Short mmCIF file of C-alpha atoms in Angstrom, two decimals:
data_model
loop_
_atom_site.label_atom_id
_atom_site.label_comp_id
_atom_site.label_asym_id
_atom_site.label_seq_id
_atom_site.Cartn_x
_atom_site.Cartn_y
_atom_site.Cartn_z
CA MET A 1 28.58 4.40 -11.71
CA ASP A 2 25.59 5.77 -9.81
CA LEU A 3 22.81 3.18 -9.75
CA GLY A 4 20.33 5.59 -8.14
CA ILE A 5 19.91 3.46 -5.02
CA ARG A 6 21.74 5.60 -2.42
CA GLY A 7 19.65 5.81 0.75
CA LYS A 8 17.67 2.65 -0.01
CA THR A 9 17.57 -0.35 2.32
CA ALA A 10 18.49 -3.91 1.33
CA LEU A 11 18.04 -7.30 2.92
CA VAL A 12 20.88 -9.54 1.72
CA CYS A 13 20.61 -13.23 2.52
CA ALA A 14 23.58 -15.58 2.95
CA ALA A 15 25.80 -12.51 3.05
CA SER A 16 28.74 -13.77 5.09
CA LYS A 17 30.72 -15.00 2.08
CA GLY A 18 30.57 -15.72 -1.62
CA LEU A 19 27.88 -14.21 -3.80
CA GLY A 20 25.89 -12.78 -0.89
CA LYS A 21 28.93 -10.99 0.51
CA GLY A 22 29.77 -9.64 -2.94
CA CYS A 23 26.24 -8.27 -3.28
CA ALA A 24 26.39 -6.69 0.18
CA LEU A 25 29.71 -5.01 -0.59
CA ALA A 26 28.43 -3.69 -3.93
CA LEU A 27 25.26 -2.33 -2.34
CA ALA A 28 27.22 -0.67 0.48
CA ARG A 29 29.46 0.95 -2.15
CA GLU A 30 26.30 2.50 -3.60
CA GLY A 31 25.25 3.92 -0.21
CA VAL A 32 22.56 1.36 0.58
CA SER A 33 21.79 0.55 4.22
CA LEU A 34 22.04 -3.19 4.79
CA VAL A 35 20.57 -5.92 6.87
CA ILE A 36 22.69 -8.98 6.22
CA THR A 37 21.90 -12.49 7.33
CA ALA A 38 23.66 -15.84 7.35
CA ARG A 39 23.73 -18.98 9.47
CA GLY A 40 27.25 -18.56 10.83
CA ARG A 41 27.37 -15.73 13.36
CA GLU A 42 31.18 -15.43 13.40
CA ALA A 43 31.59 -15.12 9.63
CA LEU A 44 28.58 -12.83 9.41
CA GLU A 45 29.93 -10.47 12.08
CA ALA A 46 33.31 -10.44 10.31
CA THR A 47 31.60 -9.43 7.07
CA ALA A 48 29.60 -6.72 8.86
CA ALA A 49 32.82 -5.37 10.42
CA GLU A 50 34.54 -5.38 7.02
CA ILE A 51 31.66 -3.46 5.43
CA ARG A 52 31.66 -0.92 8.29
CA ARG A 53 35.42 -0.47 7.92
CA ILE A 54 35.37 -0.02 4.16
CA PHE A 55 32.14 2.01 4.00
CA PRO A 56 31.67 4.08 7.18
CA ALA A 57 28.09 5.03 8.07
CA GLY A 58 28.86 8.63 7.17
CA ALA A 59 29.19 7.49 3.56
CA GLY A 60 25.47 6.70 3.54
CA ALA A 61 25.47 2.98 4.24
CA SER A 62 24.91 1.17 7.52
CA VAL A 63 24.91 -2.53 8.27
CA VAL A 64 23.03 -4.72 10.74
CA ALA A 65 23.90 -8.42 11.01
CA ILE A 66 21.22 -10.96 11.90
CA ALA A 67 22.44 -14.53 12.33
CA GLY A 68 19.92 -17.20 11.39
CA ASP A 69 18.93 -19.75 8.80
CA ILE A 70 16.89 -17.92 6.16
CA THR A 71 15.46 -21.25 4.95
CA THR A 72 13.48 -21.57 8.22
CA ALA A 73 10.40 -19.61 9.26
CA GLN A 74 12.27 -18.41 12.36
CA GLY A 75 15.25 -17.22 10.32
CA ARG A 76 13.01 -15.34 7.89
CA ALA A 77 11.05 -13.79 10.77
CA ALA A 78 14.25 -12.53 12.43
CA ALA A 79 15.57 -11.06 9.18
CA LEU A 80 12.25 -9.39 8.38
CA ALA A 81 11.92 -8.04 11.93
CA ALA A 82 15.27 -6.29 11.41
CA CYS A 83 14.35 -5.18 7.89
CA PRO A 84 10.56 -5.09 7.55
CA SER A 85 10.50 -2.80 4.51
CA PRO A 86 13.45 -3.52 2.23
CA ASP A 87 13.70 -1.66 -1.04
CA ILE A 88 16.06 -4.32 -2.34
CA LEU A 89 15.84 -8.03 -1.58
CA VAL A 90 18.78 -10.26 -2.43
CA ASN A 91 17.57 -13.84 -2.20
CA ASN A 92 20.48 -16.15 -1.64
CA ALA A 93 20.61 -19.32 0.42
CA GLY A 94 23.73 -21.15 -0.55
CA GLY A 95 23.51 -23.75 -3.20
CA PRO A 96 22.55 -27.33 -3.78
CA PRO A 97 24.85 -30.07 -2.55
CA PRO A 98 28.15 -30.29 -4.39
CA GLY A 99 28.73 -33.06 -6.87
CA ASP A 100 26.91 -34.60 -9.77
CA PHE A 101 23.19 -33.80 -9.63
CA ARG A 102 22.46 -37.20 -11.17
CA ASN A 103 23.55 -38.72 -7.88
CA TRP A 104 21.31 -36.58 -5.67
CA SER A 105 18.65 -38.30 -3.61
CA ARG A 106 15.06 -37.10 -3.51
CA GLU A 107 15.87 -35.56 -0.11
CA ASP A 108 18.75 -33.60 -1.67
CA TRP A 109 16.41 -32.26 -4.38
CA VAL A 110 13.70 -31.30 -1.87
CA LYS A 111 16.22 -29.50 0.32
CA ALA A 112 17.62 -27.62 -2.70
CA LEU A 113 14.12 -26.59 -3.82
CA GLU A 114 13.16 -25.45 -0.34
CA ALA A 115 16.30 -23.35 0.02
CA ASN A 116 16.50 -21.91 -3.48
CA MET A 117 12.89 -21.68 -4.60
CA LEU A 118 10.46 -21.80 -1.70
CA THR A 119 12.51 -19.58 0.62
CA PRO A 120 12.79 -16.79 -1.99
CA ILE A 121 9.06 -17.06 -2.69
CA GLU A 122 8.27 -16.62 1.01
CA LEU A 123 10.56 -13.57 1.23
CA ILE A 124 9.09 -12.04 -1.92
CA LYS A 125 5.57 -12.56 -0.59
CA ALA A 126 6.57 -10.83 2.65
CA THR A 127 8.12 -7.78 0.95
CA VAL A 128 6.55 -7.17 -2.45
CA ASP A 129 3.44 -5.30 -1.26
CA GLY A 130 5.59 -2.71 0.52
CA MET A 131 7.76 -2.32 -2.55
CA ILE A 132 4.68 -1.76 -4.69
CA ALA A 133 3.30 0.79 -2.20
CA ARG A 134 6.62 2.69 -2.20
CA LYS A 135 6.81 2.41 -5.99
CA PHE A 136 10.32 1.02 -5.69
CA GLY A 137 11.57 -2.50 -5.36
CA ARG A 138 14.35 -4.64 -6.70
#
């Protein structure tokens, strides 16, 4: 299926494994150039190498790996420096702590909200104007 996104650029957060990695692989399959980020450099570099192996740059996609914690201002700045004008933003920052949410402390809830609500809002704020100007954004 052609999604009409070949040649676009995506910033994919938490892309070293799980949902983020799946999104990165799917976007690369469509010919999207990627900037992927995650906290763990080793796993992130392994994912970047896998994407490069499966989808060579000649197929339209490229991949840049930026290790950092997207939930911090420094991590977001590094990711956005590598990908200042993404056409596609995949907000992903892991999940809340495992277990029964009824047992979470206030600190657990605040951390989950910061990672999964406030971080995406900051990234959207940083990228949406460019998407509007280019008349393309996902």
